JSON list of C-alpha atoms in Angstrom, two decimals:
[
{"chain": "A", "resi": 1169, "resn": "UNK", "atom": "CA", "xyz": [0.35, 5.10, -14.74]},
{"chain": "A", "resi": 1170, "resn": "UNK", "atom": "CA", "xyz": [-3.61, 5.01, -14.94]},
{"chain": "A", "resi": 1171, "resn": "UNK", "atom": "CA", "xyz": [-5.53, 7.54, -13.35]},
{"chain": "A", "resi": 1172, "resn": "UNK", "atom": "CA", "xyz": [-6.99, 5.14, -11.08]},
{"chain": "A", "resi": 1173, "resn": "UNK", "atom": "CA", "xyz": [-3.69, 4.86, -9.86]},
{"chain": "A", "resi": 1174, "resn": "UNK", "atom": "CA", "xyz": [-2.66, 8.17, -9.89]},
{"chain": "A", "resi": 1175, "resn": "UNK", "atom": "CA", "xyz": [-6.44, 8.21, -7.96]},
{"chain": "A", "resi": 1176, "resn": "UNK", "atom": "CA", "xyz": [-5.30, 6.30, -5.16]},
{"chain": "A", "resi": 1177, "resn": "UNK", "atom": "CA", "xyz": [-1.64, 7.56, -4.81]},
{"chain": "A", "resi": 1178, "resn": "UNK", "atom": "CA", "xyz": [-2.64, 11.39, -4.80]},
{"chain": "A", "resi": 1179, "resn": "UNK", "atom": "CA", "xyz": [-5.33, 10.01, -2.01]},
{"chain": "A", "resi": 1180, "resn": "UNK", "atom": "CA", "xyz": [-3.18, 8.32, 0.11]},
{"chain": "A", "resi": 1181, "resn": "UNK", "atom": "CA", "xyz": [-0.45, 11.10, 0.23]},
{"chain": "A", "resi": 1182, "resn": "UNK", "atom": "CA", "xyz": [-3.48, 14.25, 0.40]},
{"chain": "A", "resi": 1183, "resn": "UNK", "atom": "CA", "xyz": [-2.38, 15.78, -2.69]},
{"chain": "A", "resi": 1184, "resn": "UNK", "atom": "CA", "xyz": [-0.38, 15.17, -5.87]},
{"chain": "A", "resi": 1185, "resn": "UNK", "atom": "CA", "xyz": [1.69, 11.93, -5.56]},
{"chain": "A", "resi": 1186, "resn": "UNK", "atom": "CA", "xyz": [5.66, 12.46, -5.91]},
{"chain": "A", "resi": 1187, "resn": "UNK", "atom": "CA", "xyz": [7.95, 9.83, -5.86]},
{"chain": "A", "resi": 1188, "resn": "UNK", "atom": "CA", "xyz": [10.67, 12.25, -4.69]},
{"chain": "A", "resi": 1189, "resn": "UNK", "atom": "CA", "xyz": [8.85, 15.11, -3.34]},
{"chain": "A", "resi": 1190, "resn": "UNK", "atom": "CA", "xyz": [5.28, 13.68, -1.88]},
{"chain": "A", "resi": 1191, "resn": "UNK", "atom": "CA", "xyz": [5.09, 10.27, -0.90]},
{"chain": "A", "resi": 1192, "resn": "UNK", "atom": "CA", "xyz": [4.27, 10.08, 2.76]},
{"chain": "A", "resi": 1193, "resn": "UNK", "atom": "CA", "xyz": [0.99, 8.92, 3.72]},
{"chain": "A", "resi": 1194, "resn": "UNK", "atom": "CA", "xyz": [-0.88, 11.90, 5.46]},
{"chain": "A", "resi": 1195, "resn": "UNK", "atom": "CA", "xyz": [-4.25, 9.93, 7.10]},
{"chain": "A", "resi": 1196, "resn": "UNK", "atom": "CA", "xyz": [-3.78, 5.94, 7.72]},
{"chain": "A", "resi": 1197, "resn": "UNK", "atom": "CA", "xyz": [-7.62, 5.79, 7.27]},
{"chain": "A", "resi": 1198, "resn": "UNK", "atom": "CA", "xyz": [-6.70, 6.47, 3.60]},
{"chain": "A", "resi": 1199, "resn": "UNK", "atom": "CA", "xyz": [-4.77, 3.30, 3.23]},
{"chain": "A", "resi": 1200, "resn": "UNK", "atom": "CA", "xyz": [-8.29, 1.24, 4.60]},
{"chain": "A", "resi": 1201, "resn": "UNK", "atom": "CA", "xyz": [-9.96, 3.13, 1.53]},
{"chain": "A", "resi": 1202, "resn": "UNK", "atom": "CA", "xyz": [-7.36, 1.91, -0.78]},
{"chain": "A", "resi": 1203, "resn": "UNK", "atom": "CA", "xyz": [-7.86, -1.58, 0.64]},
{"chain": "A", "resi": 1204, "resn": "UNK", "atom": "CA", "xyz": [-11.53, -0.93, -0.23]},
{"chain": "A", "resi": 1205, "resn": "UNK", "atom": "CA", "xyz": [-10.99, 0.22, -3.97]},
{"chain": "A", "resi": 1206, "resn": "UNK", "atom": "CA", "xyz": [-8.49, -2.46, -4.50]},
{"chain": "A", "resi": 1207, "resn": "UNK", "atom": "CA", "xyz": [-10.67, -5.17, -4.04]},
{"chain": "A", "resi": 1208, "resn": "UNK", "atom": "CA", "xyz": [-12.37, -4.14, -7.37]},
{"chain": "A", "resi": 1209, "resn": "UNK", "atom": "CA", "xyz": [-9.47, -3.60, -9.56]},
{"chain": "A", "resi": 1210, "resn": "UNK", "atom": "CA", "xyz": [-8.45, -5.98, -12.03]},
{"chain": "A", "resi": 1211, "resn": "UNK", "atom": "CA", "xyz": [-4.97, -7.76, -10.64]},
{"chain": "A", "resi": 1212, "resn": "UNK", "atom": "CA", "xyz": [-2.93, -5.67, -13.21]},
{"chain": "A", "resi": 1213, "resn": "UNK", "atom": "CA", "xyz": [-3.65, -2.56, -11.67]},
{"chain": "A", "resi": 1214, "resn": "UNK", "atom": "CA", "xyz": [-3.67, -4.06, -8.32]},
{"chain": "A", "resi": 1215, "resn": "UNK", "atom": "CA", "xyz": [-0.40, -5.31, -9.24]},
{"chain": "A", "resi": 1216, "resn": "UNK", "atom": "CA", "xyz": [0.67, -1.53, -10.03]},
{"chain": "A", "resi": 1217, "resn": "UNK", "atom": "CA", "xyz": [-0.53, 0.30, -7.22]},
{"chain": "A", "resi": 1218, "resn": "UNK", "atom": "CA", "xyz": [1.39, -2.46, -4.93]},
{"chain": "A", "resi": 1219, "resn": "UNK", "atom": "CA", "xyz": [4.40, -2.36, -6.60]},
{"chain": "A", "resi": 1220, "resn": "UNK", "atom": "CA", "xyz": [4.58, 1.81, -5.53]},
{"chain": "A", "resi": 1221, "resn": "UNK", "atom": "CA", "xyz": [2.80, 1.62, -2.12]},
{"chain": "A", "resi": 1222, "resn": "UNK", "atom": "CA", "xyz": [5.81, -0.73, -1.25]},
{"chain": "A", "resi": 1223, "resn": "UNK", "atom": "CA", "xyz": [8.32, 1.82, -2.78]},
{"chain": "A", "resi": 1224, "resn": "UNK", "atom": "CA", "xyz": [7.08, 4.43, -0.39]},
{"chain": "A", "resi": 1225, "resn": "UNK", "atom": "CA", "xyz": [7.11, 2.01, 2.54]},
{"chain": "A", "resi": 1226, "resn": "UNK", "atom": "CA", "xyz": [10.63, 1.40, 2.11]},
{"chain": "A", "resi": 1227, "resn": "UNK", "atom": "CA", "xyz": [10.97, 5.48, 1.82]},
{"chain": "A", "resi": 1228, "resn": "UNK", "atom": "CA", "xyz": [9.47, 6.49, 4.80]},
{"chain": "A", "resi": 1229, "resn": "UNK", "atom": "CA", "xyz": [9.20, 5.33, 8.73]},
{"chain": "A", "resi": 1230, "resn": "UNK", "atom": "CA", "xyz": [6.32, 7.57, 8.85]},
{"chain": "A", "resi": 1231, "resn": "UNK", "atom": "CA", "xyz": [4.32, 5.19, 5.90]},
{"chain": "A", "resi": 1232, "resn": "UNK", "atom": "CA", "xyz": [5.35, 1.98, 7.97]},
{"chain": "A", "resi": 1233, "resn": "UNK", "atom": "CA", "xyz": [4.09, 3.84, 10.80]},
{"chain": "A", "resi": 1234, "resn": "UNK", "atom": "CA", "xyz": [0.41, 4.65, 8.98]},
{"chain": "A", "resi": 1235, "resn": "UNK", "atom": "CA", "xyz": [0.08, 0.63, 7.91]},
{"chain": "A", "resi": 1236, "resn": "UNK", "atom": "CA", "xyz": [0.57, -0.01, 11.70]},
{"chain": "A", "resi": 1237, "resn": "UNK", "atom": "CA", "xyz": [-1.85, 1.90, 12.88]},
{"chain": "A", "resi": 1238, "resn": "UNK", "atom": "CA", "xyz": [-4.37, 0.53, 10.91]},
{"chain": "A", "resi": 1239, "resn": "UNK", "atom": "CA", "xyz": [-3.76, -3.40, 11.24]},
{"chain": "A", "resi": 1240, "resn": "UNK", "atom": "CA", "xyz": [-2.80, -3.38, 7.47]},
{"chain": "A", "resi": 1241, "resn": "UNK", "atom": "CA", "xyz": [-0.38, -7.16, 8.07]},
{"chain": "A", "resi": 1242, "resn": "UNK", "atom": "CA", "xyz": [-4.29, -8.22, 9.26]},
{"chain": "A", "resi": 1243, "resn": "UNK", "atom": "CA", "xyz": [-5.60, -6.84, 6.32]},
{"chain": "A", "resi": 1244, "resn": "UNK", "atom": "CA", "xyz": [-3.39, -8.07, 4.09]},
{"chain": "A", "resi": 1245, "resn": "UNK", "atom": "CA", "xyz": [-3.17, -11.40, 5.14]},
{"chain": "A", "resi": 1246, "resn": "UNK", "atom": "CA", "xyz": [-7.30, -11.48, 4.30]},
{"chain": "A", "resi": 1247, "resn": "UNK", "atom": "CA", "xyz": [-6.81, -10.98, 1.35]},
{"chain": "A", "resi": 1248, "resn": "UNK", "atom": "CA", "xyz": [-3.51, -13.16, 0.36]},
{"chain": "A", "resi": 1249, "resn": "UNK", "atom": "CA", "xyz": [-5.44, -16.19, 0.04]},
{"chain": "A", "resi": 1250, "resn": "UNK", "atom": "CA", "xyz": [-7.79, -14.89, -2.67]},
{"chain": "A", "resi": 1251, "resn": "UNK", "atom": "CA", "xyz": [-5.20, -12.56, -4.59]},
{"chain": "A", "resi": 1252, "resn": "UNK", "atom": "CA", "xyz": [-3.95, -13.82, -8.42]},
{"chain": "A", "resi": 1253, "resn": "UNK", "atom": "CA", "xyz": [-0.37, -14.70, -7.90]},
{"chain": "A", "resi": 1254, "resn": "UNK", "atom": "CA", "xyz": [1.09, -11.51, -9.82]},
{"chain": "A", "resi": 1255, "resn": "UNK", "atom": "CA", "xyz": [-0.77, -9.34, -6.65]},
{"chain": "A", "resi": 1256, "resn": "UNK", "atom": "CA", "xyz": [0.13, -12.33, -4.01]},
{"chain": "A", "resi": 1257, "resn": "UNK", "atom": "CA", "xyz": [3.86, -12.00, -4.42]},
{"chain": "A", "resi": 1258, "resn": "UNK", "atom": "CA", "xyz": [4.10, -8.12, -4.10]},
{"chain": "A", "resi": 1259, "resn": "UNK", "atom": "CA", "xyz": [2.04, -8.67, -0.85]},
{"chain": "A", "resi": 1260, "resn": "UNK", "atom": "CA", "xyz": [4.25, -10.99, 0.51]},
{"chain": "A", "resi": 1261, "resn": "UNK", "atom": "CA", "xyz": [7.18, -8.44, -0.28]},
{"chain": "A", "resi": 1262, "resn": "UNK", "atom": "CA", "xyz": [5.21, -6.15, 1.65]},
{"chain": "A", "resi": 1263, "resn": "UNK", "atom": "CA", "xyz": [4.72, -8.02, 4.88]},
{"chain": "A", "resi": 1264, "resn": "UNK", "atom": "CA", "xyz": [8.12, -8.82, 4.87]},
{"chain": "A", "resi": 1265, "resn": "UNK", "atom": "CA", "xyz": [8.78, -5.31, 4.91]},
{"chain": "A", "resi": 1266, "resn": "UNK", "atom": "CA", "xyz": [5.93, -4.54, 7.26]},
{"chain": "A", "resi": 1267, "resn": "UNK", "atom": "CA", "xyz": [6.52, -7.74, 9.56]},
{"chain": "A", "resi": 1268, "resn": "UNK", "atom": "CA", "xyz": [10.34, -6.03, 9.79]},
{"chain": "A", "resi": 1269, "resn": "UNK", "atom": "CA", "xyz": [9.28, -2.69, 10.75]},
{"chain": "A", "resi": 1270, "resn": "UNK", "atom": "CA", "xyz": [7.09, -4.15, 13.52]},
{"chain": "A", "resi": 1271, "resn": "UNK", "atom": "CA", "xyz": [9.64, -5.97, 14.81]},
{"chain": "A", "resi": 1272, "resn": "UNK", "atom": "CA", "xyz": [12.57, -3.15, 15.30]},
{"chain": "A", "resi": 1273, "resn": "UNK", "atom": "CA", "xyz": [9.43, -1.14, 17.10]}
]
């Protein structure tokens, strides 16, 4: 994975990403800061860093709980009409999974 990624992960989770061992988001605010830093990586990496930040959703109630808090189905929606269609489809997998969550709440 590229350290940019790896950047962003080890952020969100307040230490050293872990797919298995840490992968739950410890500040929400972190997850406005990715939004932030997205929006200048090129789609491929975008592309990458989606396709784990919806792995860990579907890991933890406490990660769909983080993307509540901070509005991210607003924030995403944004930025769905402007995304290349490789990053558009992963974030329409994740408000499916986000728009589900919010609904059994």
């Amino acid at each position: 994975m590229d350290m940019t990624a790896n950047s962003q992960l080890d952020m969100l989770v307040g230490g050293e990403f872990d797919m298995e061992l840490n992968f739950v988001i410890q500040d929400a605010q972190n997850i406005k800061h990715m939004l932030e830093l997205l929006d200048h990586c090129p789609p491929n990496l975008q592309a990458e860093i989606w396709s784990v930040f919806i792995a860990i959703l579907r890991k933890s109630v406490r990660n769909l709980q983080a993307c509540t808090d901070v509005g991210l189905i607003e924030h995403v929606l944004h930025r769905l009409t402007q995304a290349e269609t490789i990053v558009a489809d992963l974030l329409i997998d994740m408000l499916g999974v986000l728009a589900s969550y919010s609904i059994t709440v």
